[in-house]
CSV table of N, CA and C in Angstrom, one decimal:
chain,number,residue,atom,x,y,z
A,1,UNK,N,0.8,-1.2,0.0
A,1,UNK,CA,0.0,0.0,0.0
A,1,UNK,C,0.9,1.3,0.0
A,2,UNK,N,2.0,1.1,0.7
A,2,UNK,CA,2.9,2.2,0.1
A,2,UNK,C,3.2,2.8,-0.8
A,3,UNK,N,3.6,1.1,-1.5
A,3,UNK,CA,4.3,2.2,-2.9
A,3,UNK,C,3.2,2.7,-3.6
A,4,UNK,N,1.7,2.2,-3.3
A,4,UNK,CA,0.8,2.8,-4.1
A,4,UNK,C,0.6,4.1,-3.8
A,5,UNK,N,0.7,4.9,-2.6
A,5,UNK,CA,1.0,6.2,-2.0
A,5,UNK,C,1.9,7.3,-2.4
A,6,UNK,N,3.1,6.1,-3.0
A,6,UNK,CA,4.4,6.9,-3.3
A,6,UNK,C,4.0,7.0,-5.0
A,7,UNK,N,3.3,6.3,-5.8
A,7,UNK,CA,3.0,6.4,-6.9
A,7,UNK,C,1.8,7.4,-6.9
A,8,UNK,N,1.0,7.6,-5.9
A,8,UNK,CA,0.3,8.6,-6.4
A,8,UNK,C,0.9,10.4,-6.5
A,9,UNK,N,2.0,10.2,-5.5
A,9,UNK,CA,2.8,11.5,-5.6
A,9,UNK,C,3.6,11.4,-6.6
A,10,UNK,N,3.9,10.5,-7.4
A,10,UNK,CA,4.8,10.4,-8.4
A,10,UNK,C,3.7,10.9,-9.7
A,11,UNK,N,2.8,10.7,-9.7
A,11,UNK,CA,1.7,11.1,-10.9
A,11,UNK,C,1.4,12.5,-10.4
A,12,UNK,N,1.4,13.1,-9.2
A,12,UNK,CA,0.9,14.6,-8.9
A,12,UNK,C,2.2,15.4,-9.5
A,13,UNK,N,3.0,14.8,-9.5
A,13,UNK,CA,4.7,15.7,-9.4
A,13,UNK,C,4.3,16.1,-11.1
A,14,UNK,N,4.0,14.8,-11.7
A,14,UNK,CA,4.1,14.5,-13.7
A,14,UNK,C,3.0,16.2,-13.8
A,15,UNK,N,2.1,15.9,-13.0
A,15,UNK,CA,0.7,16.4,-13.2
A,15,UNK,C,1.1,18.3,-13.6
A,16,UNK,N,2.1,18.3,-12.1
A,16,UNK,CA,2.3,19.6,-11.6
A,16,UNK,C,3.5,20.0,-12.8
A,17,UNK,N,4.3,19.3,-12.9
A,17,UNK,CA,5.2,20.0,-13.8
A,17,UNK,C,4.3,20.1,-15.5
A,18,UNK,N,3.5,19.3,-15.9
A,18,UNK,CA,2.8,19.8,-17.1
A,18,UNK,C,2.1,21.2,-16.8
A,19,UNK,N,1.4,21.3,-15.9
A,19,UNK,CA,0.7,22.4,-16.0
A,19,UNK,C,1.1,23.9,-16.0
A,20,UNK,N,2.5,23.5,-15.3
A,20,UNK,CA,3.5,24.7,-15.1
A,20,UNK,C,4.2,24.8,-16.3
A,21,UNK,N,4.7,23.3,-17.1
A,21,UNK,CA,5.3,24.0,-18.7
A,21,UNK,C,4.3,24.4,-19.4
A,22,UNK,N,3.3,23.8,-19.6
A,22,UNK,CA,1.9,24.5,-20.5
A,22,UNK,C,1.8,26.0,-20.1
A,23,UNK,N,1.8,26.4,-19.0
A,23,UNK,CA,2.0,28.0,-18.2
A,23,UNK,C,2.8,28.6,-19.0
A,24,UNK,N,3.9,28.2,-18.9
A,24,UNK,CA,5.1,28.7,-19.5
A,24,UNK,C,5.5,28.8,-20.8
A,25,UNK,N,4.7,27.8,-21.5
A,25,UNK,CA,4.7,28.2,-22.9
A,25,UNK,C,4.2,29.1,-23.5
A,26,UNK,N,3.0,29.4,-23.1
A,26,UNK,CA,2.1,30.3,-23.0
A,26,UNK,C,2.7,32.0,-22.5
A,27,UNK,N,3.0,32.1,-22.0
A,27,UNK,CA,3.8,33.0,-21.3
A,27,UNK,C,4.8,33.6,-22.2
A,28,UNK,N,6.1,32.2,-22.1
A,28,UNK,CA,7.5,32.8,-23.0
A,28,UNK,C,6.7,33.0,-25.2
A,29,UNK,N,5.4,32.4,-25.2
A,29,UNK,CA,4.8,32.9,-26.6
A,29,UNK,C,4.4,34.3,-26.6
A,30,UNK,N,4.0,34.4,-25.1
A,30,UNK,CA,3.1,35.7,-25.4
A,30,UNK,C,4.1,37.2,-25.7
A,31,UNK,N,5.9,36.8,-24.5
A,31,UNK,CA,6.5,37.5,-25.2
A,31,UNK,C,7.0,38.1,-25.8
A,32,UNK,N,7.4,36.6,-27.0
A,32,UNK,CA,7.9,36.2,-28.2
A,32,UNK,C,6.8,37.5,-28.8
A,33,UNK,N,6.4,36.8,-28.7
A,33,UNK,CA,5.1,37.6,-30.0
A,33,UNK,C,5.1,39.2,-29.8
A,34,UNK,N,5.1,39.4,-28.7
A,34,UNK,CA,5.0,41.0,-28.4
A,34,UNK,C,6.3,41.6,-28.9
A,35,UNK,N,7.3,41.0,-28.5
A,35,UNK,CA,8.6,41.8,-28.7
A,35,UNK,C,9.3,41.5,-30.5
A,36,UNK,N,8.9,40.6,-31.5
A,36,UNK,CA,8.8,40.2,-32.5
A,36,UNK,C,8.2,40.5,-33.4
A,37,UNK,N,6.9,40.6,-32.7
A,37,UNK,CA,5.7,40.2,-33.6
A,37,UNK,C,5.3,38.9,-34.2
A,38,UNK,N,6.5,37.9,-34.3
A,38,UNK,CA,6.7,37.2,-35.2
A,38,UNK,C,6.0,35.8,-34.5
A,39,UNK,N,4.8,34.8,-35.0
A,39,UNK,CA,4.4,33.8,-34.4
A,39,UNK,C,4.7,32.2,-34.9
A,40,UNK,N,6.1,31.9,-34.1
A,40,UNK,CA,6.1,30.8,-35.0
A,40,UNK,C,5.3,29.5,-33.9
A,41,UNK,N,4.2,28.9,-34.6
A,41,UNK,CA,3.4,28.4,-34.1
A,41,UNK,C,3.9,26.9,-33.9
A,42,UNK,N,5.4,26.6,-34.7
A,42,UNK,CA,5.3,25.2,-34.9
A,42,UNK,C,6.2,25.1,-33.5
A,43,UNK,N,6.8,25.8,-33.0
A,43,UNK,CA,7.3,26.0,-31.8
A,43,UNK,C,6.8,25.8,-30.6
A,44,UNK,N,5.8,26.3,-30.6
A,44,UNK,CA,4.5,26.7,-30.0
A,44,UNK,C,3.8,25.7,-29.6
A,45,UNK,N,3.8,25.0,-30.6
A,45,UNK,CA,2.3,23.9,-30.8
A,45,UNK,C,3.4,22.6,-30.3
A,46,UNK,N,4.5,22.7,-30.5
A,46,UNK,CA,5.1,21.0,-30.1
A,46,UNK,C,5.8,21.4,-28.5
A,47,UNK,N,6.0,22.9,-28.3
A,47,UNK,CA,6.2,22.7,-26.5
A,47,UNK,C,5.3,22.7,-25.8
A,48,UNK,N,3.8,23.2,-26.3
A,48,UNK,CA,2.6,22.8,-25.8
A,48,UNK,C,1.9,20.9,-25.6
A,49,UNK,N,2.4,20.8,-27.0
A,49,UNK,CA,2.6,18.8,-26.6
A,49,UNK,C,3.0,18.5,-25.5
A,50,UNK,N,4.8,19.0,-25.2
A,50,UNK,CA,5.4,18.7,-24.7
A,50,UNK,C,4.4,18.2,-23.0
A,51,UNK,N,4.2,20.1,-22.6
A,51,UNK,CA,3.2,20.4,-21.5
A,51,UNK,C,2.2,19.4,-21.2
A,52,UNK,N,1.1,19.1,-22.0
A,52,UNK,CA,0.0,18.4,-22.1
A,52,UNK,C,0.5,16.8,-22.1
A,53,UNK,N,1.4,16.2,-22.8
A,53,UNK,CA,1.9,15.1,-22.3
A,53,UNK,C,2.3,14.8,-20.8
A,54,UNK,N,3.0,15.6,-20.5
A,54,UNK,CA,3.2,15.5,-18.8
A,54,UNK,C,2.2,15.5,-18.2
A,55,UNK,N,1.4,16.4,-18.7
A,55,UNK,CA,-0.1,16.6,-18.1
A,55,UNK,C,-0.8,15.0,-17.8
A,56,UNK,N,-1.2,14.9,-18.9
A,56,UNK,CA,-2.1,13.7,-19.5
A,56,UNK,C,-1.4,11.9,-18.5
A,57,UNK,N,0.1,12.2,-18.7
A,57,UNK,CA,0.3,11.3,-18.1
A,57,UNK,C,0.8,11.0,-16.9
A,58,UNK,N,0.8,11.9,-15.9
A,58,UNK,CA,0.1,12.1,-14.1
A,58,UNK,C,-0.9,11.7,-14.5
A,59,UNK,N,-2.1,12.5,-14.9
A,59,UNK,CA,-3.6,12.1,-14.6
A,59,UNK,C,-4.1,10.7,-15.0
A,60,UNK,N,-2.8,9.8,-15.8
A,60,UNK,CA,-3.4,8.5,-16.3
A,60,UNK,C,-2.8,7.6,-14.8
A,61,UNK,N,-1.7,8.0,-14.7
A,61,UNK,CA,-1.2,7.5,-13.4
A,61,UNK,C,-1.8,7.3,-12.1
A,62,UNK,N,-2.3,8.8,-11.8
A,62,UNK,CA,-3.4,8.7,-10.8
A,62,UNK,C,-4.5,8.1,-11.0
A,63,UNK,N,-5.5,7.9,-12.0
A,63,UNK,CA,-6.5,7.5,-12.4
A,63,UNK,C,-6.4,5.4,-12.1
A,64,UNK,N,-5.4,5.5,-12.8
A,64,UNK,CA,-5.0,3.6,-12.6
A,64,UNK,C,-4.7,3.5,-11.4
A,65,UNK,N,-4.1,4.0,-10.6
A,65,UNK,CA,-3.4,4.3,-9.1
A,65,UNK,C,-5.1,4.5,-8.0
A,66,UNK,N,-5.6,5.4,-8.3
A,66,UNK,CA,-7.2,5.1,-7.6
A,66,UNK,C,-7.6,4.0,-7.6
A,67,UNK,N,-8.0,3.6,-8.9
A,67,UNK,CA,-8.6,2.7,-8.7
A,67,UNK,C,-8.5,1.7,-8.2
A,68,UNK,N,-7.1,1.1,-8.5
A,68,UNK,CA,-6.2,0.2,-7.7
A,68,UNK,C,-6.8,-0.2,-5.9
A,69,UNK,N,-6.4,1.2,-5.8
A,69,UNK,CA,-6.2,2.0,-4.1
A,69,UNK,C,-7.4,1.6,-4.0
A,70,UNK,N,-8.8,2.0,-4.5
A,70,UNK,CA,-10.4,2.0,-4.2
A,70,UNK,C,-10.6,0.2,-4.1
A,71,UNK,N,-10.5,-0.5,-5.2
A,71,UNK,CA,-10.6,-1.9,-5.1
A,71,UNK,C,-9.9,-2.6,-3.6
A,72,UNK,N,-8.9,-2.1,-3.6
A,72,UNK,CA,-8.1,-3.2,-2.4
A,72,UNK,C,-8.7,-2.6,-1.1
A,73,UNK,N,-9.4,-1.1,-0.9
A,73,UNK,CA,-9.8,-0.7,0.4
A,73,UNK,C,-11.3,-1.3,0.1
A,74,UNK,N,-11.7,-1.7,-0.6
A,74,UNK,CA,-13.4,-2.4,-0.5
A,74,UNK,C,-12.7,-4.0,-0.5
A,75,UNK,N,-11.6,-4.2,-0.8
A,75,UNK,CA,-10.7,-5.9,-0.6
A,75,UNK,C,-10.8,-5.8,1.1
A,76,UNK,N,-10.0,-5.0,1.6
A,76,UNK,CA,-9.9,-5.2,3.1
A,76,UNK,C,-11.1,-5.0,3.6
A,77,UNK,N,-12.2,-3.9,3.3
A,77,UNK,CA,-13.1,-3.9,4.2
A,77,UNK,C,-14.3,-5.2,4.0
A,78,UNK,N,-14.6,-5.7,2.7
A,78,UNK,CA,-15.1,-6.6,2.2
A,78,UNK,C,-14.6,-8.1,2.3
A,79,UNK,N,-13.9,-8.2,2.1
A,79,UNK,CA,-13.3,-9.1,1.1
A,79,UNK,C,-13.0,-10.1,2.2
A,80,UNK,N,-12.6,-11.6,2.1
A,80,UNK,CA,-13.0,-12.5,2.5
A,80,UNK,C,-11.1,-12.7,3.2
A,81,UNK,N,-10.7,-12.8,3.8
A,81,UNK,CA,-9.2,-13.0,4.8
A,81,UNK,C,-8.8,-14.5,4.7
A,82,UNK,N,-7.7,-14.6,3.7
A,82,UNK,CA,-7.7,-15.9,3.6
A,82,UNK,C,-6.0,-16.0,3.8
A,83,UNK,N,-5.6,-17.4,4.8
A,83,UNK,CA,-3.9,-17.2,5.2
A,83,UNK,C,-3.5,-18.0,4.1
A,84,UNK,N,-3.1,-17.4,3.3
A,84,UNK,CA,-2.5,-18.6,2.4
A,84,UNK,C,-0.9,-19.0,2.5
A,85,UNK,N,0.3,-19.4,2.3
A,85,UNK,CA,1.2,-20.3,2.6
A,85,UNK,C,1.8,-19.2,1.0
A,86,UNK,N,3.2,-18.9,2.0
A,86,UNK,CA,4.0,-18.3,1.0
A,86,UNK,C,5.3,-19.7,0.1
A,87,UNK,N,4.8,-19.6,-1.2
A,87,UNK,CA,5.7,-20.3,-2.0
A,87,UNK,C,6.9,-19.6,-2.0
A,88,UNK,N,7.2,-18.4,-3.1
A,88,UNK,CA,8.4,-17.6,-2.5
A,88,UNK,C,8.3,-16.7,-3.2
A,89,UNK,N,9.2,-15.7,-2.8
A,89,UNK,CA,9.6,-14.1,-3.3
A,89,UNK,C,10.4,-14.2,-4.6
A,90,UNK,N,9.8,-14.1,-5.9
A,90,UNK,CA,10.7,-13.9,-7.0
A,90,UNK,C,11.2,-12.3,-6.9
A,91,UNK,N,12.3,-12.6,-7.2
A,91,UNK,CA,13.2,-11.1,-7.6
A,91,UNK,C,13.0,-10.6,-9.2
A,92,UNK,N,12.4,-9.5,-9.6
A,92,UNK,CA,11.8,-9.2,-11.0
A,92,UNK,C,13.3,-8.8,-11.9
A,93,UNK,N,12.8,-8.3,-13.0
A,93,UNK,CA,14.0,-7.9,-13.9
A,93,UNK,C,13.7,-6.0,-14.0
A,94,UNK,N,12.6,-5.5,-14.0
A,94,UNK,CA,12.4,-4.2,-14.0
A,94,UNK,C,13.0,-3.8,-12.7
A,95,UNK,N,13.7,-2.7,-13.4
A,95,UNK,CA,14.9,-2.1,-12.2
A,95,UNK,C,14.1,-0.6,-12.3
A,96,UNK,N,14.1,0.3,-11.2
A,96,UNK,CA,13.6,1.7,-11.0
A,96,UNK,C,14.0,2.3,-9.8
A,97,UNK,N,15.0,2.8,-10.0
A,97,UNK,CA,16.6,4.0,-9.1
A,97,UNK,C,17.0,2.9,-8.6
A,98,UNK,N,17.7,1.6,-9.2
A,98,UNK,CA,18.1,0.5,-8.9
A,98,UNK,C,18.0,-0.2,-7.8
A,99,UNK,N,16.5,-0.1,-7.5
A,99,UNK,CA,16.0,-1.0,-6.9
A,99,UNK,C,15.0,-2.1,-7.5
A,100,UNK,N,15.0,-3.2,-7.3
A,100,UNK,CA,14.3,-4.5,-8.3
A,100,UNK,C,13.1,-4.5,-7.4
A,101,UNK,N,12.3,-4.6,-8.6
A,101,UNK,CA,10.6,-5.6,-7.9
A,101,UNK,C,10.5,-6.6,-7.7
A,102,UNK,N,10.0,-7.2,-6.1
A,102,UNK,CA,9.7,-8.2,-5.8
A,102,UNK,C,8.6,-8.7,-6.0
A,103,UNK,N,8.0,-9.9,-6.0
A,103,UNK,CA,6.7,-10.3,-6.0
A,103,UNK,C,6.3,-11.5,-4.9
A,104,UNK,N,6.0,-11.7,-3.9
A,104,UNK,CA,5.2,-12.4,-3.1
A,104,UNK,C,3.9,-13.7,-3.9
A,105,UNK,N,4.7,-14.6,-4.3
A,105,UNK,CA,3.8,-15.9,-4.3
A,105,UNK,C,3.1,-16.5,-4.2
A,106,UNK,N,2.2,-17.0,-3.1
A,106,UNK,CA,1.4,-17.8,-2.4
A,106,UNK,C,-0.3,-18.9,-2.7
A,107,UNK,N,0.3,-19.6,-2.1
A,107,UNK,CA,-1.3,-20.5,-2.6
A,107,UNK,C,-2.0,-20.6,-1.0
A,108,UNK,N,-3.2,-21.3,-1.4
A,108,UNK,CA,-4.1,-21.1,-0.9
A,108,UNK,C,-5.1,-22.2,-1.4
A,109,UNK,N,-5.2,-23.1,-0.6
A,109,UNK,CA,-6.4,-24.8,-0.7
A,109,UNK,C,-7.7,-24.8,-0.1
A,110,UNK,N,-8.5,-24.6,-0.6
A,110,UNK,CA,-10.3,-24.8,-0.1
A,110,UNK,C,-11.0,-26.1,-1.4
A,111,UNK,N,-11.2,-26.5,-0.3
A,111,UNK,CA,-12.3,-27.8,-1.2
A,111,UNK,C,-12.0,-28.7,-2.3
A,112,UNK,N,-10.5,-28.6,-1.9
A,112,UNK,CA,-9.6,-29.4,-3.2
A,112,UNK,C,-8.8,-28.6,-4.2
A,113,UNK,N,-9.6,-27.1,-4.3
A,113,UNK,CA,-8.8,-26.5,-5.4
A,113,UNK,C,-7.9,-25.7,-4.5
A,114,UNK,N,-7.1,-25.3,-5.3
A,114,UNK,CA,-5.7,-24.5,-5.3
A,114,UNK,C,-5.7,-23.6,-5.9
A,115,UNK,N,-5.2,-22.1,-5.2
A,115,UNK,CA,-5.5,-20.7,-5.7
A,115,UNK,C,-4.0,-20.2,-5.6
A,116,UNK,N,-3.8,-19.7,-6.4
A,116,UNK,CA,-2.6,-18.8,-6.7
A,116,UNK,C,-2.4,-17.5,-5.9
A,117,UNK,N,-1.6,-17.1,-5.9
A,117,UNK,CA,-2.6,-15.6,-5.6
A,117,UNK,C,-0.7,-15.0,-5.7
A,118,UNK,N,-0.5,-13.5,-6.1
A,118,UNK,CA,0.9,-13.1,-6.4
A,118,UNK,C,0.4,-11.4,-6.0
A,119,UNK,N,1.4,-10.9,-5.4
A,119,UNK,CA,1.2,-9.6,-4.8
A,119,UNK,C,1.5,-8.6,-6.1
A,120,UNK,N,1.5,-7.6,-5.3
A,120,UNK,CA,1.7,-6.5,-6.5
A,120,UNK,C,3.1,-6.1,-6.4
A,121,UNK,N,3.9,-5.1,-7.2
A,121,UNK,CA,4.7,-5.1,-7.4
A,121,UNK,C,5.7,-4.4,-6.4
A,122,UNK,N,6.4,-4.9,-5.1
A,122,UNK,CA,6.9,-3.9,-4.3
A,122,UNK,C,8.3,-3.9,-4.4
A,123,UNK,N,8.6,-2.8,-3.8
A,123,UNK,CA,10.1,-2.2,-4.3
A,123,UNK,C,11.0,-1.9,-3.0
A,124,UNK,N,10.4,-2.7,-2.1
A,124,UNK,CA,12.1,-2.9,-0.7
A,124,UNK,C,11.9,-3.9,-0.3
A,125,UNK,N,13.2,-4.5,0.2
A,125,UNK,CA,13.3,-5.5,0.5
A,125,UNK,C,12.7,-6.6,1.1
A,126,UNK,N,11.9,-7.6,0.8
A,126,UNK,CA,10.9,-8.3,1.6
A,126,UNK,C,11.9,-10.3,1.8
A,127,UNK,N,12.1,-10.2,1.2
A,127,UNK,CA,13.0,-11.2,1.1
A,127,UNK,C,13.3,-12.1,2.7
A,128,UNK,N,13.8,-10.4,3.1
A,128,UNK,CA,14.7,-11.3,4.6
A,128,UNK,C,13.6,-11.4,5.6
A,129,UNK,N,12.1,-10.7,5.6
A,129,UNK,CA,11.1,-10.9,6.7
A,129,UNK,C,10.1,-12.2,6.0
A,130,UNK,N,9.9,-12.3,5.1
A,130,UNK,CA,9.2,-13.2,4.8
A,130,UNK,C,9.9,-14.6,3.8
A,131,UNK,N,9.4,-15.6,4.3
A,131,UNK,CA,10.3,-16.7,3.7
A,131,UNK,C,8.9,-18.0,3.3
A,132,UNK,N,9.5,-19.0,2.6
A,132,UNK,CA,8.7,-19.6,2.2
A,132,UNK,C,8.7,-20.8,3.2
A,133,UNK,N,7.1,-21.2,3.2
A,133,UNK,CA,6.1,-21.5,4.3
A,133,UNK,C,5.5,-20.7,5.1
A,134,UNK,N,5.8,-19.5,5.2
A,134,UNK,CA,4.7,-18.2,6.0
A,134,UNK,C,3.8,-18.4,5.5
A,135,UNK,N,2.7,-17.9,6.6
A,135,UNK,CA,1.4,-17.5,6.2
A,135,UNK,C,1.6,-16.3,6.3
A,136,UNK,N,0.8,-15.4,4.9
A,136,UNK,CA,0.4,-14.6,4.7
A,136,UNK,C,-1.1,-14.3,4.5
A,137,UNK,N,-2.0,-13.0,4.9
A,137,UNK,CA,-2.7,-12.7,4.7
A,137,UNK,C,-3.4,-12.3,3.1
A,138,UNK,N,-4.2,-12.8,2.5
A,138,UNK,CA,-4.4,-12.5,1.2
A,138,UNK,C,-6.0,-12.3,1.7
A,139,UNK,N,-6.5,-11.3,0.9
A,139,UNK,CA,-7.9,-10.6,1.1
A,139,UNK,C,-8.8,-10.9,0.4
A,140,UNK,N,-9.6,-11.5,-0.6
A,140,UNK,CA,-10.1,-11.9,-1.9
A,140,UNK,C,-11.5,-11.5,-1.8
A,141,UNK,N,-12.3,-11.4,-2.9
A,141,UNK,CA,-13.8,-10.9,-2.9
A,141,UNK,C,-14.1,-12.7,-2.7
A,142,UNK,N,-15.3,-12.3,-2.3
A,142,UNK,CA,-16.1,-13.9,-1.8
A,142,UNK,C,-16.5,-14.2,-2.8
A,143,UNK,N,-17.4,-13.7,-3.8
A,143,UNK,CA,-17.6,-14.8,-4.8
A,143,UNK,C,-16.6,-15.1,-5.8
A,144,UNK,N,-15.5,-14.3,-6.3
A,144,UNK,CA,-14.7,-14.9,-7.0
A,144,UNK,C,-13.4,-14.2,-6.5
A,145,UNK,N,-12.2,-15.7,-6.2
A,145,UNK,CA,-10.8,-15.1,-5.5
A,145,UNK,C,-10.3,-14.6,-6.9
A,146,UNK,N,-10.9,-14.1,-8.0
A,146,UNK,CA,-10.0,-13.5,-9.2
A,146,UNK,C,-9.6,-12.0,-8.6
A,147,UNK,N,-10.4,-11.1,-7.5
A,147,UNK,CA,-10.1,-10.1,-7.4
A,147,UNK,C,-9.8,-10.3,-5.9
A,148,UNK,N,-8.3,-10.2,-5.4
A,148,UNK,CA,-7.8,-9.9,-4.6
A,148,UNK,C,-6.4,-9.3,-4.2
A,149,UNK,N,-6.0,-9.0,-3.1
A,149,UNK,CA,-5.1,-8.1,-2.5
A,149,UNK,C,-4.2,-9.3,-2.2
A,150,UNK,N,-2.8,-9.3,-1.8
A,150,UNK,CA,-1.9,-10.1,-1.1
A,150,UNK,C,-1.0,-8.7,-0.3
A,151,UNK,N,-2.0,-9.1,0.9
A,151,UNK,CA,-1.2,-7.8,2.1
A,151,UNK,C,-0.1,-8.1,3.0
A,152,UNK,N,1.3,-7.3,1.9
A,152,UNK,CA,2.6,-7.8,2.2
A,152,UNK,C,3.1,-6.6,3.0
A,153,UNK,N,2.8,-6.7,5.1
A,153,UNK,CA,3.3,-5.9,5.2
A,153,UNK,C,4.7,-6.3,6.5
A,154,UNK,N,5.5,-5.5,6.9
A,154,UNK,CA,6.4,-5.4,7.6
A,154,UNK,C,6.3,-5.7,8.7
């Protein structure tokens, strides 16, 4: 749930810096133009991309990042608490400020079947607190464990 926290400030940062170059383009146009006269628009029109890209993509960030966030807080208050048995911590290949993603494994046995269940993508070290054969807590909606949380905490 952290890093989901830390990713929503990572989409406000995207958010804030678009809206301040869009400002700014606008701005260093207006005094291009005044002190010139001269409008070159193609200038104009691709630092304004630039702006609205940043923009556009915080607000996609946050948008996926809510929802996320909204599902797993109706997972916890809803959702059915199930201890499932940690298989193990794979270490990922996506590197980000060179730290690797971990992923949390675990199954989970009711009535003969066998449920998978794999956490989301976390980015410090879990390795040395959690080992395989823990139980862990994993949250799932009751009628189908397709939508569930694996709450990997410290």
């Amino acid at each position: 749930m952290e890093d989901k926290k830390a990713m929503k400030k990572f989409g406000k940062v995207f958010m804030v810096i678009g809206f301040f170059y869009i400002i700014l383009v606008f701005v260093i146009y207006y005094f291009i133009v005044k002190e010139t006269g001269e409008t070159p628009m193609l200038v104009f029109i691709l630092q304004l991309l630039n702006g609205v890209g940043f923009f556009i993509m915080g607000f996609t960030i946050n948008i996926i990042n809510d929802r996320r966030m909204k599902e797993i807080d109706y997972l916890l208050e809803n959702g059915v608490c199930l201890c499932a048995t940690v298989d193990s911590v794979t270490i990922g290949t996506r590197i980000f400020r060179n730290i690797k993603n971990r992923k949390v494994i675990c199954t989970y046995e009711e009535g003969g079947k066998k449920y998978i269940f794999k956490s989301d993508n976390i980015y410090r070290k879990v390795e040395n607190n959690i080992h395989k054969g823990d139980t862990i807590n994993v949250y799932a909606d009751p009628e189908e464990y397709k939508k569930y949380y694996v709450d990997v905490k410290e």
